[in-house]
Structures are given as structure tokens and as C-alpha cells.
Amino acid sequence: DIQMTQSPSSLSASVGDSITITCRASQSIDTYLNWYQQKPGKAPNLLIYIASSLQSGVPSRFRGRGSGTDFTLTISSLQPEDFATYYCQQSFLAPPTFGGGTKVDIK
Amino acid sequence: EVQLVQSGAEVKKPGESLRISCKTSGYNFYTYWIAWVRQMPGKGLEWMGSIYFADSDTTYSPAFQGQVTISADKSISTAHLQWSSLKASDTAIYYCARGDTARGWFDPWGQGTLVTVSS
């Protein structure tokens, strides 16, 4: 299975900050990388697919980049509703696998 | 509006059987996959398997192969996840989600079904 490693596992930030979450794959996955946001008690929500495509309805402050093994999710100007846990997921090879998650909380 | 609505929370004893469901609506369900994803308490997301409604083609994660069965009832556009003999370690929230392929990005997701297995 392809292992997905996210860093950091948690971070504290303030409203208005810009943050970057990193996801690394154990082998090249081209751009088959997706990002999800999960708020407490809720289902995950797709933010970014194929590394950099913004899902409909997702604010443009979310940006995904990368290819091969290294990917980033950047949230510019954090809003109160952005405090959540973020997961990356590879869809290059079965089984699809998720990163361990990055919890973003309020400083 | 595309919707996936899951069945309600369940409390079961070890050894009991269970089937949970995911009712789809608002799109042509024949042309998409439905995935099942496990989230154990306080943990991350694990893909269990996916089913294609059109022909019931099913693929499982090796970690879940033989442990669960995924099925679909086209007549009611509903996917199911079932266990024949639950274990305490099956306690988790189970999500269904629509996928463009068996392993592709998943969107949208159902609201989740909490399964608690305890003696």
C-alpha cells in the first residue's frame, strides 16, 4: 500500500494567518492527490482533487500544489470556519490511502 | 442535490450480525461508485472498499477483505455494508461516499453511521 505522511500532525494558528500542510507519498503518485476537511462530529468534505483542482463551492483561499511524492495544502487568511482536521488521500493505486490528518486549532 | 443518507446508529453485542445502509439520490447512481470508509474513535480515515452500482463490481481493501461485505440494491439506489459477526474492534463511525472511480476522490459523503459493539 502507498503510505501517506502528513506534517505537522497539529498546528495552532490565528484568524488571518496563512498556513501550509504537507503530505508526502511513499512512492510517486503523479497528481492523484486529494484533500479533505473534517470538522468535529461531521463527515469529511472534499476541498481539492487531482492535487490542485478546487472543488465547487470551496473558497479560493484553499490552494493545493505538488506532484510526484510531495504535496501541499495552503490556506491563506484563515477564517474561523477553517479550524478543523485536514486529510490528504492518494487515488493513484488501490487501495486508496489517507494521511494521518492535521488538526488546525486556534492559537 | 446529490445526497447520501445513511441509516442510524447501532448498538450491538460481539458476535451479532449487522447491515447498515447508504441511500443515494439526486444523481445517476449507475455511473458512480460508492465507497465505505471507517473512522475509529479519535482516529483517521480508512478506505474499506467500493461498489459500482451498474454491475455490482466490488473491490475491497486487503485489510477488510473477508471481514465485511459490500452490496447494492439498484431498485432502491442503496448501498449496504454488512458484518456477519461483529467484534468490539468494529466500533467506529462508518461513512459512505460517492466516487468517480473505485479509488478516486470521494464527494459527497454520507453523514456517518456510528456502530458500537459492546457486551
Short mmCIF file of C-alpha atoms in Angstrom, two decimals:
data_model
loop_
_atom_site.label_atom_id
_atom_site.label_comp_id
_atom_site.label_asym_id
_atom_site.label_seq_id
_atom_site.Cartn_x
_atom_site.Cartn_y
_atom_site.Cartn_z
CA ASP A 1 0.00 0.00 0.00
CA ILE A 2 1.12 3.58 -0.58
CA GLN A 3 1.80 5.32 2.71
CA MET A 4 0.74 8.94 3.08
CA THR A 5 2.51 11.03 5.70
CA GLN A 6 1.17 14.40 6.74
CA SER A 7 3.02 17.07 8.67
CA PRO A 8 2.57 18.60 11.06
CA SER A 9 0.06 16.44 12.90
CA SER A 10 -1.29 19.56 14.56
CA LEU A 11 -0.76 23.28 14.47
CA SER A 12 -2.10 26.36 16.17
CA ALA A 13 -2.82 29.49 14.21
CA SER A 14 -4.77 32.73 14.41
CA VAL A 15 -7.55 34.09 12.25
CA GLY A 16 -5.94 35.80 9.27
CA ASP A 17 -2.80 33.64 9.29
CA SER A 18 -1.60 31.69 6.28
CA ILE A 19 -0.73 28.03 6.91
CA THR A 20 0.69 25.17 4.87
CA ILE A 21 0.15 21.46 5.44
CA THR A 22 2.45 18.94 3.79
CA CYS A 23 1.60 15.46 2.52
CA ARG A 24 4.26 13.03 1.33
CA ALA A 25 3.62 9.78 -0.52
CA SER A 26 5.83 6.70 -0.13
CA GLN A 27 6.09 6.48 -3.93
CA SER A 28 5.23 8.70 -6.85
CA ILE A 29 1.50 9.25 -7.28
CA ASP A 30 1.68 11.75 -10.16
CA THR A 31 -1.02 14.29 -9.20
CA TYR A 32 -3.53 11.78 -7.84
CA LEU A 33 -3.82 13.55 -4.51
CA ASN A 34 -6.97 14.85 -2.84
CA TRP A 35 -7.59 16.95 0.26
CA TYR A 36 -10.49 16.83 2.70
CA GLN A 37 -11.62 18.94 5.63
CA GLN A 38 -13.35 17.35 8.60
CA LYS A 39 -14.99 19.29 11.42
CA PRO A 40 -15.80 17.63 14.76
CA GLY A 41 -18.81 15.36 14.54
CA LYS A 42 -19.14 15.85 10.80
CA ALA A 43 -18.29 13.89 7.67
CA PRO A 44 -15.22 14.82 5.64
CA ASN A 45 -15.68 17.36 2.87
CA LEU A 46 -13.70 17.37 -0.39
CA LEU A 47 -11.64 20.53 -0.86
CA ILE A 48 -9.11 19.80 -3.59
CA TYR A 49 -8.84 16.97 -6.12
CA ILE A 50 -6.06 15.98 -8.50
CA ALA A 51 -3.60 17.97 -6.42
CA SER A 52 -4.74 21.46 -7.37
CA SER A 53 -8.34 21.49 -8.62
CA LEU A 54 -10.65 23.39 -6.30
CA GLN A 55 -13.92 21.59 -5.63
CA SER A 56 -17.01 23.62 -6.49
CA GLY A 57 -18.10 25.85 -3.64
CA VAL A 58 -14.74 25.78 -1.84
CA PRO A 59 -13.28 29.23 -1.14
CA SER A 60 -10.29 30.30 -3.20
CA ARG A 61 -8.17 30.77 -0.07
CA PHE A 62 -7.58 27.00 -0.25
CA ARG A 63 -4.79 26.05 -2.65
CA GLY A 64 -3.27 22.68 -3.42
CA ARG A 65 0.06 22.10 -5.13
CA GLY A 66 2.51 19.35 -5.87
CA SER A 67 3.21 16.25 -7.92
CA GLY A 68 5.15 13.04 -7.57
CA THR A 69 5.63 12.47 -3.85
CA ASP A 70 5.35 15.92 -2.27
CA PHE A 71 2.18 17.96 -1.92
CA THR A 72 0.96 20.98 0.00
CA LEU A 73 -2.33 22.47 1.06
CA THR A 74 -2.15 26.17 1.79
CA ILE A 75 -4.91 28.13 3.46
CA SER A 76 -4.40 31.85 3.16
CA SER A 77 -6.08 34.21 5.61
CA LEU A 78 -7.53 31.58 7.95
CA GLN A 79 -11.18 32.08 8.81
CA PRO A 80 -12.93 30.85 11.98
CA GLU A 81 -14.68 28.12 10.00
CA ASP A 82 -11.33 26.72 8.78
CA PHE A 83 -10.36 25.32 12.17
CA ALA A 84 -10.71 21.62 11.52
CA THR A 85 -8.74 18.48 10.68
CA TYR A 86 -7.36 18.07 7.17
CA TYR A 87 -6.61 14.79 5.41
CA CYS A 88 -4.81 14.01 2.19
CA GLN A 89 -5.71 10.90 0.15
CA GLN A 90 -3.97 9.25 -2.78
CA SER A 91 -6.07 7.87 -5.62
CA PHE A 92 -3.19 6.62 -7.78
CA LEU A 93 -3.23 2.99 -6.73
CA ALA A 94 -5.65 0.73 -4.92
CA PRO A 95 -6.23 0.69 -2.06
CA PRO A 96 -6.71 4.44 -1.75
CA THR A 97 -4.98 5.60 1.41
CA PHE A 98 -5.27 8.64 3.64
CA GLY A 99 -2.74 10.62 5.58
CA GLY A 100 -2.98 10.65 9.35
CA GLY A 101 -4.54 14.09 9.44
CA THR A 102 -3.50 17.60 10.50
CA LYS A 103 -5.54 19.28 13.21
CA VAL A 104 -5.66 23.05 12.90
CA ASP A 105 -6.78 24.81 16.03
CA ILE A 106 -6.99 28.34 17.29
CA LYS A 107 -3.94 29.83 18.92
CA GLU B 1 -28.96 17.95 -4.97
CA VAL B 2 -26.70 14.93 -4.59
CA GLN B 3 -27.36 13.27 -1.23
CA LEU B 4 -26.14 10.20 0.58
CA VAL B 5 -28.26 9.44 3.64
CA GLN B 6 -27.09 6.72 5.98
CA SER B 7 -29.01 4.58 8.41
CA GLY B 8 -28.99 5.36 12.10
CA ALA B 9 -26.65 4.50 14.94
CA GLU B 10 -26.45 0.89 16.05
CA VAL B 11 -25.52 -0.77 19.35
CA LYS B 12 -24.68 -4.44 19.04
CA LYS B 13 -23.08 -7.24 21.02
CA PRO B 14 -19.99 -9.14 19.89
CA GLY B 15 -20.89 -11.96 17.55
CA GLU B 16 -24.06 -10.32 16.27
CA SER B 17 -24.65 -9.51 12.61
CA LEU B 18 -25.36 -6.08 11.21
CA ARG B 19 -26.17 -4.35 7.94
CA ILE B 20 -26.02 -0.58 7.55
CA SER B 21 -27.21 1.35 4.52
CA CYS B 22 -26.50 4.37 2.36
CA LYS B 23 -29.38 5.75 0.32
CA THR B 24 -28.33 7.78 -2.71
CA SER B 25 -30.35 10.43 -4.55
CA GLY B 26 -30.00 13.39 -6.87
CA TYR B 27 -27.73 11.83 -9.47
CA ASN B 28 -27.43 8.88 -11.83
CA PHE B 29 -26.16 6.33 -9.34
CA TYR B 30 -25.39 3.84 -12.13
CA THR B 31 -22.36 5.83 -13.22
CA TYR B 32 -20.61 6.22 -9.89
CA TRP B 33 -19.00 4.09 -7.21
CA ILE B 34 -19.93 4.12 -3.55
CA ALA B 35 -17.08 3.74 -1.11
CA TRP B 36 -17.20 2.81 2.55
CA VAL B 37 -14.72 4.46 4.91
CA ARG B 38 -14.08 3.62 8.56
CA GLN B 39 -13.12 6.09 11.26
CA MET B 40 -12.30 4.54 14.60
CA PRO B 41 -12.74 6.72 17.71
CA GLY B 42 -10.34 9.64 17.58
CA LYS B 43 -8.53 8.21 14.56
CA GLY B 44 -8.12 8.82 10.84
CA LEU B 45 -9.87 7.58 7.73
CA GLU B 46 -9.55 4.08 6.26
CA TRP B 47 -10.98 3.00 2.93
CA MET B 48 -12.76 -0.34 3.26
CA GLY B 49 -13.99 -0.96 -0.26
CA SER B 50 -16.15 0.32 -3.09
CA ILE B 51 -19.03 -0.92 -5.23
CA TYR B 52 -20.14 0.10 -8.71
CA PHE B 53 -23.92 0.22 -8.94
CA ALA B 54 -24.16 -0.58 -12.64
CA ASP B 55 -22.77 -4.09 -12.39
CA SER B 56 -22.17 -4.53 -8.63
CA ASP B 57 -18.44 -4.79 -9.27
CA THR B 58 -16.90 -4.67 -5.79
CA THR B 59 -13.35 -4.11 -4.63
CA TYR B 60 -12.07 -4.39 -1.06
CA SER B 61 -9.07 -3.19 0.84
CA PRO B 62 -6.95 -6.21 1.80
CA ALA B 63 -7.38 -5.10 5.41
CA PHE B 64 -11.14 -5.58 5.20
CA GLN B 65 -11.44 -8.41 2.66
CA GLY B 66 -13.36 -11.24 4.26
CA GLN B 67 -14.32 -9.11 7.27
CA VAL B 68 -17.22 -7.24 5.69
CA THR B 69 -19.49 -7.50 2.67
CA ILE B 70 -20.44 -4.56 0.46
CA SER B 71 -23.57 -4.85 -1.65
CA ALA B 72 -26.02 -2.69 -3.55
CA ASP B 73 -29.74 -2.73 -4.23
CA LYS B 74 -30.28 -0.90 -7.51
CA SER B 75 -34.05 -0.91 -7.11
CA ILE B 76 -33.75 1.50 -4.19
CA SER B 77 -30.38 3.10 -5.13
CA THR B 78 -28.92 1.98 -1.82
CA ALA B 79 -25.57 0.52 -0.86
CA HIS B 80 -25.03 -1.69 2.16
CA LEU B 81 -22.17 -2.65 4.43
CA GLN B 82 -22.60 -5.77 6.49
CA TRP B 83 -20.89 -7.88 9.10
CA SER B 84 -21.71 -11.49 9.93
CA SER B 85 -20.05 -11.49 13.34
CA LEU B 86 -19.14 -8.18 14.95
CA LYS B 87 -16.16 -7.62 17.21
CA ALA B 88 -15.56 -4.89 19.76
CA SER B 89 -12.86 -3.57 17.45
CA ASP B 90 -15.54 -2.82 14.83
CA THR B 91 -16.70 0.08 16.97
CA ALA B 92 -16.35 3.10 14.71
CA ILE B 93 -18.13 5.60 12.53
CA TYR B 94 -18.71 4.29 9.03
CA TYR B 95 -19.12 6.71 6.15
CA CYS B 96 -20.28 6.10 2.62
CA ALA B 97 -19.08 8.42 -0.10
CA ARG B 98 -19.54 8.75 -3.83
CA GLY B 99 -16.51 8.17 -6.04
CA ASP B 100 -15.89 8.70 -9.73
CA THR B 101 -13.78 5.54 -9.64
CA ALA B 102 -13.27 2.84 -7.03
CA ARG B 103 -10.30 4.70 -5.59
CA GLY B 104 -10.85 8.26 -6.81
CA TRP B 105 -11.76 11.34 -4.86
CA PHE B 106 -14.86 10.98 -2.71
CA ASP B 107 -17.64 13.54 -2.81
CA PRO B 108 -20.12 13.92 -1.26
CA TRP B 109 -20.13 11.85 1.92
CA GLY B 110 -22.98 10.48 3.95
CA GLN B 111 -23.46 11.77 7.47
CA GLY B 112 -21.91 8.65 9.00
CA THR B 113 -23.27 5.72 11.00
CA LEU B 114 -21.92 5.10 14.48
CA VAL B 115 -21.61 1.41 15.23
CA THR B 116 -20.94 0.47 18.85
CA VAL B 117 -20.10 -3.12 19.67
CA SER B 118 -20.07 -3.87 23.37
CA SER B 119 -21.02 -6.72 25.64
#
